[in-house]
Amino acid sequence: MLKPARDAFASKLDFKQLKSPLDKFALSIGQRWLEESGGLELMNQSKIPYSEYLVGRTKAREEDVIQIKKDIGRTKASSMTQKTLRDFMIKMNPKKLKEQLGRVLLSFCIRQSHLGYAQGMDYIVFFLSAFMAEEHVFWTFCGMVEKLMPQDFYSPPPQMMNGFLTEKKLTILLAEQLVSDDEWVPDEKKLTILLAEQIFPKLVKKVGKSQLQNVLEIMAPKWMICMFVDSVPLDANCMVFQSFFHRKGHLGTAAAI
């Protein structure tokens, strides 16, 4: 049984120190995320080990198998638009990474058969793969979905993605507050404002405050369903994940930005 890390590193992290996937610093981050996501607890308490989910993945629904195969063919380092993320992830073996994505996502579909696969999950698993071993990626992602995200974030039809739609509304409200002329700021202002300064001012400059809501309606799915992977620079993306894990999902991705 793997035990929680007592104090893997200081609470104030400089993600700009990241050099290579799965190096000592990246793995220390991954260990903390495994624990804070609730994935470590799930792994230690599960009566079914990851190895059995791996064996059972061949029984995943055909529609999930087809969509995962399509998506992981596109989810690769060379396709990333953010240079810092692309340069970081390209150091991983692309064939092995693709195979791992397929195994983790199909195994998740077996564990969460009522949910199955949703597009965007591949980006999250892709990102986590740079910080931890395959089994830990699986359990961390399970922790995110089962313990931190709203239960219906990835809900299938007929109430498709209800949780995401709620998070989207909160995100738009938060964004409008951040770019307003008022002095109001949320309690979790540090990480929120750091990321908002990278994203929203550029949008406001281009489209104006009056059009911000319309733009966010369009951008929210790519941002939130994928946890901002390939939407912000590598260090900012790590901040999104760290904020999400540290706050135990209380404000979800809306708080992270």
mmCIF file with all atom_site columns, C-alpha atoms in Angstrom, residues 85 180 224 234 247:
data_model
loop_
_atom_site.group_PDB
_atom_site.id
_atom_site.type_symbol
_atom_site.label_atom_id
_atom_site.label_alt_id
_atom_site.label_comp_id
_atom_site.label_asym_id
_atom_site.label_entity_id
_atom_site.label_seq_id
_atom_site.pdbx_PDB_ins_code
_atom_site.Cartn_x
_atom_site.Cartn_y
_atom_site.Cartn_z
_atom_site.occupancy
_atom_site.B_iso_or_equiv
_atom_site.pdbx_formal_charge
_atom_site.auth_seq_id
_atom_site.auth_comp_id
_atom_site.auth_asym_id
_atom_site.auth_atom_id
_atom_site.pdbx_PDB_model_num
ATOM 1 C CA . LEU A 1 85  ? 3.602   22.414 -23.410 1.00 0.00 ? 85  LEU A CA 1
ATOM 2 C CA . SER A 1 180 ? -14.962 44.866 -14.383 1.00 0.00 ? 180 SER A CA 1
ATOM 3 C CA . MET A 1 224 ? -12.953 23.571 -18.911 1.00 0.00 ? 224 MET A CA 1
ATOM 4 C CA . LEU A 1 234 ? 2.675   24.865 -19.216 1.00 0.00 ? 234 LEU A CA 1
ATOM 5 C CA . ARG A 1 247 ? -9.205  23.314 -3.108  1.00 0.00 ? 247 ARG A CA 1
#
